XYZ file of C-alpha atoms in Angstrom:
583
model
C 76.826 123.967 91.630
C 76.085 123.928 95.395
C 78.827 122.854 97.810
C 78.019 119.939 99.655
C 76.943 120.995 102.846
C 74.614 124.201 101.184
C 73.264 121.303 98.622
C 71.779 119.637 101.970
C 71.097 122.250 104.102
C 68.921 123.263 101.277
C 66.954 120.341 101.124
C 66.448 119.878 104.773
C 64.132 123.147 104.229
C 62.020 120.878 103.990
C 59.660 118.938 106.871
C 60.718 115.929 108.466
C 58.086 112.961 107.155
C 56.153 112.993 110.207
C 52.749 115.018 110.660
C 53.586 117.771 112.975
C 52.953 121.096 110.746
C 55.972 123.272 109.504
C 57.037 126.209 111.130
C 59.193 125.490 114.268
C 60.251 122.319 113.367
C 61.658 123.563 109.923
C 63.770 126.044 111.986
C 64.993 123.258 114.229
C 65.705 121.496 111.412
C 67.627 123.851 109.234
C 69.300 124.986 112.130
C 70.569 121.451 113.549
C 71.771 120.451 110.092
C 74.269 123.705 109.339
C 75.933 123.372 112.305
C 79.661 123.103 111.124
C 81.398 119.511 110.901
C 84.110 118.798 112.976
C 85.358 120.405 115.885
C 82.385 123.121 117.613
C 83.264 126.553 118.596
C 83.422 125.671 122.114
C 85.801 122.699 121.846
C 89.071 123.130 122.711
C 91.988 123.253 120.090
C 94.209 120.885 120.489
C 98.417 120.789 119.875
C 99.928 118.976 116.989
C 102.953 117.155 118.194
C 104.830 115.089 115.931
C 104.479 111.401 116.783
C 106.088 109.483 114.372
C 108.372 109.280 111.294
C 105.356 110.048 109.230
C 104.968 113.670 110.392
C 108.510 114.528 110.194
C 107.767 114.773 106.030
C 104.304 115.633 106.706
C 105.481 119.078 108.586
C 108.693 119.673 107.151
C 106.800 120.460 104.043
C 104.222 122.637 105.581
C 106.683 124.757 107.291
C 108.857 124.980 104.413
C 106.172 126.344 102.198
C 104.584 128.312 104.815
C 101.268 126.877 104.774
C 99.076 127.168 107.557
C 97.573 124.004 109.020
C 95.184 122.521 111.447
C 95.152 121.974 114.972
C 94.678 118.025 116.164
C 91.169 117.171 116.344
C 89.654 116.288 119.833
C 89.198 113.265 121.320
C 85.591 113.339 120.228
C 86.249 114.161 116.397
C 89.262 111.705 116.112
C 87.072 108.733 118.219
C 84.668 108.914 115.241
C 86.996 109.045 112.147
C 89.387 106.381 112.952
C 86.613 103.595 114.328
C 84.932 104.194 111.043
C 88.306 104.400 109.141
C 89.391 100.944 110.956
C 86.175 99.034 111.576
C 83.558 101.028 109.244
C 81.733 101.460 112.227
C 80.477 104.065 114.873
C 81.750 104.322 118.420
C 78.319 103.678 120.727
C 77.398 105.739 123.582
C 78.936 104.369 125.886
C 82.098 103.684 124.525
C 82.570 107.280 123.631
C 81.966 107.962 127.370
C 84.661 106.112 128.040
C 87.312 107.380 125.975
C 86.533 111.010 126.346
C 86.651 110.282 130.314
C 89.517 108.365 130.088
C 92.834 110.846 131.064
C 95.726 108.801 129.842
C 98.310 110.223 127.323
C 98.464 107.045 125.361
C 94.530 106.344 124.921
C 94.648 107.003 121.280
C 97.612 104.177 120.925
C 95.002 101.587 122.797
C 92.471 102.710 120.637
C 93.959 101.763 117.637
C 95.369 98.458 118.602
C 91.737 97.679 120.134
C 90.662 98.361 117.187
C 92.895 96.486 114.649
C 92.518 93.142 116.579
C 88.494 93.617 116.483
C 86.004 91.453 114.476
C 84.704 94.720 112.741
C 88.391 95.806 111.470
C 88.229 91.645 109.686
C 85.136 92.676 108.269
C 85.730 95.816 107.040
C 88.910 95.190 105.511
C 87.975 91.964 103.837
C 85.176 93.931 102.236
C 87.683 96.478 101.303
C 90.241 93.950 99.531
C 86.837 92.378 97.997
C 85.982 95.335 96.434
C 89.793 95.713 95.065
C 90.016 92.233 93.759
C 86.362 92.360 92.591
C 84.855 89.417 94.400
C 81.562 88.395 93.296
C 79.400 85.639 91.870
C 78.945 87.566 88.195
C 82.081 86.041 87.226
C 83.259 83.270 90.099
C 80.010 81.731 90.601
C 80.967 79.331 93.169
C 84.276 80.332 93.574
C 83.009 83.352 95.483
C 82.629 82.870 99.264
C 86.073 80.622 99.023
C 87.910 83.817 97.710
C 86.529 85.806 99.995
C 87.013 83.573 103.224
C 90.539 83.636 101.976
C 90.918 86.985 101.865
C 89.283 86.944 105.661
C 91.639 84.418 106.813
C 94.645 85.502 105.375
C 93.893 89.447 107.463
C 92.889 87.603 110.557
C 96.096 85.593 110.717
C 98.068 88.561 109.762
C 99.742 86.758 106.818
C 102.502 89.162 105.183
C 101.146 91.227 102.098
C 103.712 89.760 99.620
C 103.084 85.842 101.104
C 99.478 86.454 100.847
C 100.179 87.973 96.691
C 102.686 85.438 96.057
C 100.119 82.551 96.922
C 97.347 83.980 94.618
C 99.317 85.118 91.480
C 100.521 81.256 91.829
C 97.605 78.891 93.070
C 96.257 76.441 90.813
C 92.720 74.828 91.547
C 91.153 71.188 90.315
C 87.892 73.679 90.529
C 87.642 76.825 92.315
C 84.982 76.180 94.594
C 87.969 74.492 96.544
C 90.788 77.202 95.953
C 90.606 80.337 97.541
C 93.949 82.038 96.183
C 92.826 80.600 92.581
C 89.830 83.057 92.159
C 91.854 86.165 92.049
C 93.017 84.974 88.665
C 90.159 83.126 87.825
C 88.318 86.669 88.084
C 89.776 87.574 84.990
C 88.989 85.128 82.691
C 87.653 86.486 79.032
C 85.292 84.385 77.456
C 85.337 83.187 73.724
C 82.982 84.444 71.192
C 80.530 81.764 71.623
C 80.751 82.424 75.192
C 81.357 78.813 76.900
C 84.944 78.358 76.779
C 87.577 80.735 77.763
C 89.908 83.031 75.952
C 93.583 81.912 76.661
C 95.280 85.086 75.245
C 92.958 87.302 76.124
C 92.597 86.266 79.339
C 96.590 86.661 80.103
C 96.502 90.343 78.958
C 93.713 90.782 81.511
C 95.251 89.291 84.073
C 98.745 91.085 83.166
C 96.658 94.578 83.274
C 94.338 93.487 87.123
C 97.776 92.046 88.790
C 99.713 95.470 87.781
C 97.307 97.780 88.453
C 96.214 96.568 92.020
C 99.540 94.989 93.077
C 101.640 98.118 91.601
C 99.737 100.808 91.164
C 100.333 100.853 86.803
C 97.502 101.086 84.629
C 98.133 98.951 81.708
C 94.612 98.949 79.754
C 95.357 101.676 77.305
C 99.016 100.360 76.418
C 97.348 96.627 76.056
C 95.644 98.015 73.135
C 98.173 100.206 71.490
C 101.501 101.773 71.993
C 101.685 104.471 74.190
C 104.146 106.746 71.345
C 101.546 109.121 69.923
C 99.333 108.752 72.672
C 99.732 109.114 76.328
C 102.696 111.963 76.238
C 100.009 114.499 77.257
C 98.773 111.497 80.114
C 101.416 109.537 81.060
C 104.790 109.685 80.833
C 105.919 106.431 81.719
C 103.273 104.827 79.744
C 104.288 106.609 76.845
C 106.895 104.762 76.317
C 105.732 101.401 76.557
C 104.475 99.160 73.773
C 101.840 96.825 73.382
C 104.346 94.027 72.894
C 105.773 95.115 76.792
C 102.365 93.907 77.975
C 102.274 90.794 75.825
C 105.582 89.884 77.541
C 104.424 90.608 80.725
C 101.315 88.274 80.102
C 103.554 85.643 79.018
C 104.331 85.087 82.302
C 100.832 83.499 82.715
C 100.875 81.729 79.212
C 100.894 77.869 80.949
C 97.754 78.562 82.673
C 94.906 76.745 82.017
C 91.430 78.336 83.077
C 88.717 76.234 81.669
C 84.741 75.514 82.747
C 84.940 72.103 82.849
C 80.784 72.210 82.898
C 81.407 74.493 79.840
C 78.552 76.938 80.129
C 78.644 77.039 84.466
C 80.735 79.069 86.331
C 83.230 76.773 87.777
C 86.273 76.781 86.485
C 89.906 74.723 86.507
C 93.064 76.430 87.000
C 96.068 74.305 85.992
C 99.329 75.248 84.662
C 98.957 72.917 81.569
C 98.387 75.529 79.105
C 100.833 75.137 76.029
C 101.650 78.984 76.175
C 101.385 82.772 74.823
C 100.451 82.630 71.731
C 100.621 86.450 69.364
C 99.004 85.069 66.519
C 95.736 84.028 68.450
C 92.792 85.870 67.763
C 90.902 88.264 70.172
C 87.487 88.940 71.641
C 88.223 92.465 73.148
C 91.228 93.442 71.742
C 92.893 94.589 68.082
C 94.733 91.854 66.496
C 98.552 90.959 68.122
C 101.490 91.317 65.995
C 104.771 88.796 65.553
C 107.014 89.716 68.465
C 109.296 88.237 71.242
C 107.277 87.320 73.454
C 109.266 85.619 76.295
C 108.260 86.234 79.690
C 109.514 89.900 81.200
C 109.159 91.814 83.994
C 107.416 95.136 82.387
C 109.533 97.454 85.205
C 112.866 95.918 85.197
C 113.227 94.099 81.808
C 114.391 90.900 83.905
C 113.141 87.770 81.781
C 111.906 84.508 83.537
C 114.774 81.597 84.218
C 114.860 78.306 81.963
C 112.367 75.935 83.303
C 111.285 77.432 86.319
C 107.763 78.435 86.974
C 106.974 81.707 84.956
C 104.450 82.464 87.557
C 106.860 81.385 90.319
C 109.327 83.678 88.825
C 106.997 86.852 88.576
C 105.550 86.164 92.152
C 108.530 86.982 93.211
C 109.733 89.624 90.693
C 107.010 91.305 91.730
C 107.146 91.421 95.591
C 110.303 91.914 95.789
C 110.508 95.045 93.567
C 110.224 98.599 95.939
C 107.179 99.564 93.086
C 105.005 96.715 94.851
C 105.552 98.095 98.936
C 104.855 101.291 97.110
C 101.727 100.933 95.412
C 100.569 99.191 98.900
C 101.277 101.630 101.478
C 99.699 104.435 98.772
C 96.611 102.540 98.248
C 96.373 101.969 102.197
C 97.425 106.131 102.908
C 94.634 106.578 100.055
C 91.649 104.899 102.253
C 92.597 106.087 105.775
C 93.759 109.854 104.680
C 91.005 110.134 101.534
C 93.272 110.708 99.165
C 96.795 109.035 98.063
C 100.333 110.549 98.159
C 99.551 109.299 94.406
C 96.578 109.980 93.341
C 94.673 108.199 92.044
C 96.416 105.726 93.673
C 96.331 103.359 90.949
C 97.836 105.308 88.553
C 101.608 106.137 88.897
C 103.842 107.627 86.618
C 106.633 105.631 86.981
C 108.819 108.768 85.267
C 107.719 111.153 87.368
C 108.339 109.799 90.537
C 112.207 110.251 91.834
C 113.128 114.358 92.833
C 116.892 113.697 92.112
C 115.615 112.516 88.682
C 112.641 115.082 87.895
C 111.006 114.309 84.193
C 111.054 116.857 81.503
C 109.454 120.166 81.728
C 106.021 120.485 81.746
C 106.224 117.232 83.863
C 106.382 117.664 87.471
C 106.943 115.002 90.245
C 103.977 113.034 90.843
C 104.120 112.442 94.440
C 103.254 115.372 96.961
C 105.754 113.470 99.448
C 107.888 111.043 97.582
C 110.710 111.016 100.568
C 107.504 109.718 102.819
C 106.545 107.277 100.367
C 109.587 105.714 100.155
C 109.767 105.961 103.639
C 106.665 104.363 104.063
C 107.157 101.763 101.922
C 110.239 100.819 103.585
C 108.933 100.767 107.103
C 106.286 98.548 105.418
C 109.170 95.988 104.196
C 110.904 96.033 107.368
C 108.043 95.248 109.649
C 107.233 91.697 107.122
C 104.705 93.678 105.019
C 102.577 93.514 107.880
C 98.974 95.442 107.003
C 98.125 96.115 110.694
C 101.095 97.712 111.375
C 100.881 100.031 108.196
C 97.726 101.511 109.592
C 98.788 101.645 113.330
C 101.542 103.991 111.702
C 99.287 106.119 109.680
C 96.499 106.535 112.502
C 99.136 106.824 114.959
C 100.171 110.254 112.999
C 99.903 113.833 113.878
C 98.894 114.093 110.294
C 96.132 111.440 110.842
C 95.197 113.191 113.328
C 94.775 116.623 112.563
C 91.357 118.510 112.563
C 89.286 119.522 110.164
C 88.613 122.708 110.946
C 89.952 124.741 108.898
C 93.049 126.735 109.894
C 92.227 130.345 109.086
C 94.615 130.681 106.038
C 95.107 127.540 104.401
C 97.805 129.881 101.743
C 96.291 127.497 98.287
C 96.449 123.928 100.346
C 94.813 121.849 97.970
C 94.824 118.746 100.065
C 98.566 118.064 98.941
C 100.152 118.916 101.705
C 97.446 117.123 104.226
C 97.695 120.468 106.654
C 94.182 119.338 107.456
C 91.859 116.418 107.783
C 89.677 116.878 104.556
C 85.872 115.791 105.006
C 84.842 112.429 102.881
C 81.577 111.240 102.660
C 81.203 107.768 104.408
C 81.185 105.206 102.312
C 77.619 103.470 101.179
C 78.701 100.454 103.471
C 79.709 102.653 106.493
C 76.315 105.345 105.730
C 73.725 102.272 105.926
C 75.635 100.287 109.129
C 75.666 103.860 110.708
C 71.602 103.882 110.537
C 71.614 101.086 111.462
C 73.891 101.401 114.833
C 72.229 104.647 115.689
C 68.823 103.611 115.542
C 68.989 100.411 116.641
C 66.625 99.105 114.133
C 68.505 96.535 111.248
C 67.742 94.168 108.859
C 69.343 90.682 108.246
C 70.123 89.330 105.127
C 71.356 85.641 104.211
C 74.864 84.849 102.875
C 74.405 83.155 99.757
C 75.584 79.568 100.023
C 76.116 79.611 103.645
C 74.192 79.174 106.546
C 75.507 82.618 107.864
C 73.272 85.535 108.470
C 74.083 89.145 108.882
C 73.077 92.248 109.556
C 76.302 94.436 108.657
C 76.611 95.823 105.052
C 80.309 95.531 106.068
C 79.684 91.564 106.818
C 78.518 90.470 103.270
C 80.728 88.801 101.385
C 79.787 90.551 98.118
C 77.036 93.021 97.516
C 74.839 91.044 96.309
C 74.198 89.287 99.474
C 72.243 92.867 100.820
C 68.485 92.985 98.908
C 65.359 94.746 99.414
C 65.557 98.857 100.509
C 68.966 97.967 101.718
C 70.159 97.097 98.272
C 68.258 100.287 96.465
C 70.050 102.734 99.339
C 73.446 101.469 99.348
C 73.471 102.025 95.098
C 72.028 105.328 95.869
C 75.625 106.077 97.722
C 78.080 104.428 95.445
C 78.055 100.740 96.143
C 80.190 98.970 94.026
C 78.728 95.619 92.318
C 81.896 94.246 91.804
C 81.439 93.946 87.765
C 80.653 97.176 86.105
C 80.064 99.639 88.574
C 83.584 100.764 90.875
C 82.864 101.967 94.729
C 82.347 105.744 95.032
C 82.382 108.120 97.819
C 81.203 111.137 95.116
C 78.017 113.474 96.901
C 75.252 114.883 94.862
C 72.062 116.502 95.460
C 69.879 113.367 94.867
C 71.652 111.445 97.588
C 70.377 114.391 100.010
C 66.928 113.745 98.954
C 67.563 110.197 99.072
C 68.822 110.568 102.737
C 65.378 112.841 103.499
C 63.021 110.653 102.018
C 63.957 107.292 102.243
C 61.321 104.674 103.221
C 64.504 102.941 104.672
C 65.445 105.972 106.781
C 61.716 107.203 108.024
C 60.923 103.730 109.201
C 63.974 103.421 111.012
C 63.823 106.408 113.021
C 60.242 105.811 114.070
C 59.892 104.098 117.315
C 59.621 100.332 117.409
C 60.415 97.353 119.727
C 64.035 96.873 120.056
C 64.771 100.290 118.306
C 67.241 102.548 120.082
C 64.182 105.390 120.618
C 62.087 102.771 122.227
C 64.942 101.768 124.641
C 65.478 105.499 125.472
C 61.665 106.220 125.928
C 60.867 103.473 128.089
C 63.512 103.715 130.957
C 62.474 103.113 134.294
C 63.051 105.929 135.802
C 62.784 108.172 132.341
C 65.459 109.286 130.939
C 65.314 113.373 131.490
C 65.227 115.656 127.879
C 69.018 116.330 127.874
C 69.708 113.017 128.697
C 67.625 111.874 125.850
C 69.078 114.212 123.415
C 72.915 113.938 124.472
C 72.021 109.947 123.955
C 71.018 110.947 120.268
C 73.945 112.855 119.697
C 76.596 110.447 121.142
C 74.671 107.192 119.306
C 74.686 109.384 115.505
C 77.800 112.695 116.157
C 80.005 110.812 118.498
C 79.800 113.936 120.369
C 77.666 115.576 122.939
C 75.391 119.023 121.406
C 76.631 122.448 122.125
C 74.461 124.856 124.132
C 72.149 125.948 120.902
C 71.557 122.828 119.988
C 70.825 121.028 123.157
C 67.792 123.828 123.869
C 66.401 123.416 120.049
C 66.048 119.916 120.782
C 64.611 120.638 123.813
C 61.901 122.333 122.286
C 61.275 119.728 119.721
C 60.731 117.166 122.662
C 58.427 119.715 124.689
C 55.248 118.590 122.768
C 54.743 114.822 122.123
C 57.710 113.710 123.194
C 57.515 110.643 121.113
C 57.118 112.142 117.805
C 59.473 115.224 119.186
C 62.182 112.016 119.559
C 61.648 110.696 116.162
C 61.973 113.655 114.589
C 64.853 115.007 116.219
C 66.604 111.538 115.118
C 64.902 111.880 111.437
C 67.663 115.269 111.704
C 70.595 114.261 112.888
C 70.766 111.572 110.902
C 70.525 114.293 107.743
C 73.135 116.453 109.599
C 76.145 117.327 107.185
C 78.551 116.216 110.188
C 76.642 112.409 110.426
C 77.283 112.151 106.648
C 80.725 113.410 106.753
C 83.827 112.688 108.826
C-alpha cells in the first residue's frame, strides 16, 4: 500500500486537464506536489518553550523516555493549522502578511482569541457538535434547524458545557419544531414494527447508549444486547463486567418520557414526561428479548439510584455533569479534534478499568491513557473555568505541544503519536477540503438552507449536509462527509480521493479563470501584477506560505508561455499539493 503522499505524487504524473502537451508541465507538476509538508528546508527552526500546564505532562514524558521531538512550527505552518483547527478555514493573503510581519511575542495569544470570538469558529463548531449529536432531517424532520440553532446559540453565548447538557438530557417539547434542547433526545427515537408510532423501551436503551457515549466517552451498544462476561474480556475491561440489566437501569432514568408523532406517520414529534415507565417485559424491534430484573433508575458509573419523586431525568442531568467521567470525556473529545488524535483513543471509547496508574488493571491490561495525569488535569482546569469550551481550546492551542512542527525530528526512538513529540499530518476534513477551494480560488457556489430564507456558500455554514447538492454534494462524500444517519465523518485518505482531487469537474472549473474568480482578480490588475507576485499570491491564498527558491522559478516557467493558462494550471497544482491537503 502506498503512503499517502507517494499515493498522490503518483497520480499527479499525470497532466493537468488543460491542453498544453506533457512534458514540462508534468515535471512542474510532479515536482511542485513532492515538496515536503510542513516546515521547508530554508525555514528557520523554531524553540519549544513550555507555555502552559499542558506541556509540563506533555514534556515530562518525552524527556523521561528519551524520545526525540519536534521543534515549534513557524509562524507560517502554525497560522494555517490552528485557523483551520478553530474556524475550518484558511488564513487569506493578506492576513498571513500580517501575522508573519507582525514582531510581537504574544501574536499567537491574539490569534487565538481573534479567532474564538469569530463568526467562522460559531460555524465550525456548531457543525462539529451537529455531526456529534447527529443533526439532520432523516430522523427530526422539522425539528432540525431548531436543534441546530440551539446548538449555535448556546456556543455563541458561551453557555457552560454541563448547563448546555443538563438542558437537553431534560427538555420536554409540545412538538419539536419549537424545542431546540428536545431534539437531541428526540434523535433517538426507535420506531415500532409497523413503523408510525414509537418504541418506548427501545427508544430508552438508545438514548441510554447516545447520552453515554457522547457525554462520557462509554460505549454501551454491545453490553445493551448482552452481558459483557464471556465477551468483551479480550475488548474491554470495564465493559466486561457490566450486564445488560446495568443498561436497562440506566435507561430507566428516561422511562416517563413520552416521544410520540402526534401526525403518526410525519416527523414531528412530542416530548413529554407522561410516559408510565420502563417496562422489561416489553417487546423489541432491534434488540433480544429483556429479562425480569430491578430495574430502578441507576447511575451505570456510580451505582447511585434516583431520589423518591424527583425527576429521574432531573436526577441523571445532574449525576451526570457532576461526575469527573463527564469533564473527562469532554476535554478528550475536544484534545481529539484539535491534536488528531485523543489522549483516549478513540475518544469515545474508554476503559473505565484501565484508566487510574495508582490502580493499573490486570496484566495483559495496560493503562489506557498515554497522559492520564494531563487528563485529569485537563479536565479539572475545564471544571474550574465553568466548563467553558472556548477556554478549553485557548489552552490546548495555546500549548507548546499544539504547537510543535511537523517535521519530523530526526529520531523519533518508536513515537507512535502517543507521546505527541510532533504535530502529526491529518487530512482536512471534507468540510474544510471543499471551503479551502473555494477560498483559494475565489470561485463558490451557494446553496439554500432548507426551511429558511438563509443562503450560504460555506460547507461549514449548513446546518446539516444535506443542505450542500449538486458537485458539491458528490465531492464532499468523496472525502468522508458524514450524513448524519448511517454514514460517521471520516478524515481516512485513499488513492481514489487523489484522483478525485485531479479530475474533478468541481476542481477544473474552479481553477479556470472566470469573473470574480481569484485568477481573474490577479490577472487583471492595473498595473499587472509581476510573475513572482502572481505566484507568491497563489501560494499564500492555497500553502499559507510563500514558495521556496525551486519552486518560485518552476512556476515561473509555467507562466512564461500563455500566462493565462500557465496561471490556471499552476493553481490546478497546488491545489493537488500533499501540503494543501494536509496540515
Amino acid at each position: 500500500m502506498l503512503s499517502e503522499p507517494d499515493t498522490q505524487n503518483r497520480c499527479l504524473a499525470s497532466r493537468a486537464p488543460w491542453s498544453r502537451p506533457a512534458g514540462a508541465l508534468v515535471a512542474a507538476c510532479i515536482v511542485l506536489a513532492t515538496a515536503p509538508a510542513g516546515l521547508r528546508a530554508d525555514d528557520e527552526a523554531v524553540v519549544a518553550t513550555r507555555r502552559n500546564f499542558i506541556d509540563a505532562y506533555i514534556f515530562d514524558k518525552i524527556e523521561r523516555d528519551g524520545v526525540a521531538h519536534a521543534a515549534g512550527s513557524s509562524d507560517a505552518e502554525f497560522l494555517r493549522r490552528v485557523t483551520l483547527d478553530l474556524t475550518g478555514q484558511l488564513p487569506q493573503p493578506d492576513a498571513v502578511r500580517a501575522f508573519l510581519a507582525d514582531p510581537a511575542a504574544d501574536k499567537r495569544d491574539r490569534l487565538i482569541d481573534t479567532l474564538c470570538t469569530s463568526p467562522a469558529w460559531l460555524d465550525r463548531w456548531t457543525y462539529w457538535f451537529g455531526d456529534l449529536f447527529e443533526i439532520c432531517s432523516a430522523q427530526l424532520g422539522e425539528g432540525r434547524n431548531p436543534f441546530r440553532e440551539y446548538v449555535y446559540n448556546a456556543l455563541r453565548i458561551g453557555l457552560p458545557y454541563d448547563k448546555f447538557v443538563r438542558e437537553m438530557l431534560t427538555a420536554t417539547a409540545s412538538i419539536n419544531s419549537a424545542s431546540g434542547p428536545a431534539n437531541l433526545l428526540v434523535r433517538s427515537h426507535v420506531d415500532g414494527a409497523a413503523d408510525v408510532h414509537v418504541h418506548h423501551e427501545d427508544t430508552c436503551d438508545e438514548i441510554a447508549v447516545k447520552t453515554c457515549r457522547v457525554f462520557l466517552g462509554v460505549d454501551l451498544e454491545c453490553v445493551s444486547c448482552h452481558n459483557g462476561a464471556g465477551h468483551l474480556e479480550k475488548i474491554n475491561l470495564w465493559l466486561s463486567q457490566r450486564q445488560r440489566s446495568d443498561v436497562w437501569r440506566q435507561a430507566s432514568f428516561f422511562g416517563k418520557i413520552r416521544i410520540v408523532r402526534p401526525l403518526l406517520e410525519n416527523q414531528e414529534f412530542t416530548l413529554t414526561n407522561e410516559g408510565t415507565g420502563y417496562n422489561v417485559e416489553a417487546d423489541s424491534v432491534i434488540r433480544v428479548a429483556r429479562a425480569k430484573a430491578d430495574i430502578t433508575p441507576t447511575f451505570i458509573l456510580t451505582g447511585q439510584r434516583a431520589e423518591g419523586q424527583l425527576d429521574p431525568r432531573q436526577e441523571l442531568a445532574r449525576m451526570l455533569t457532576a461526575h469527573p467521567q463527564f469533564a473527562r470525556a469532554t476535554v478528550n473529545l475536544i484534545w481529539a479534534e484539535l491534536m488528531g488524535q485523543g489522549i483516549v483513543d478513540p475518544p469515545l471509547a474508554f476503559d473505565l478499568a484501565r484508566q487510574d496508574p495508582q490502580h493499573p488493571p490486570p496484566a495483559p491490561w495496560t493503562i489506557q491513557p498515554s497522559h492520564p495525569e494531563l487528563l485529569d488535569a485537563l479536565a479539572r482546569d475545564f471544571v474550574e473555568h465553568h466548563y467553558d469550551l472556548r477556554h478549553l481550546m485557548r489552552a490546548i492551542t495555546q500549548s507548546a505541544a499544539y504547537q510543535l512542527s511537523a517535521q519530523a525530528p530526526d529520531a523519533e526512538h518508536g513515537d507512535n503519536g502517543r507521546y505527541f513529540a510532533r504535530r502529526h499530518l491529518r487530512r482536512l476534513s471534507a468540510e474544510m477540503l471543499y471551503d479551502a477551494i473555494s477560498q483559494a480560488t475565489g470561485v463558490t457556489s451557494e446553496f439554500a438552507i432548507n426551511g429558511t430564507n438563509k443562503k450560504i456558500k460555506s460547507a461549514a455554514a449548513a446546518y446539516s449536509p444535506e443542505d450542500v447538492g449538486g458537485p458539491a454534494k458528490a465531492f464532499l462524500s468523496q472525502f468522508g462527509q458524514s450524513n448524519r444517519d448511517k454514514a460517521e465523518p471520516t478524515r481516512s485518505t485513499s488513492i481514489l480521493q487523489a484522483a478525485a482531487l485531479m479530475n474533478s469537474p468541481l476542481v477544473k472549473e474552479r481553477v479556470g479563470v472566470q469573473a470574480g474568480g481569484r485568477l481573474t482578480q490577479l490577472l487583471e490588475r492595473d498595473p499587472p501584477l509581476a510573475d513572482q507576485a502572481l505566484i507568491e499570491e497563489l501560494f499564500l491564498a492555497t500553502l499559507t506560505r510563500t514558495p521556496s527558491a525551486e519552486e518560485l522559478a518552476i512556476a515561473g516557467e509555467m507562466l512564461a508561455g500563455d500566462r493565462k493558462t500557465g496561471a490556471e494550471d499552476l493553481l490546478w497544482v497546488l491545489l493537488n499539493k500533499f501540503d494543501f491537503l494536509f496540515y
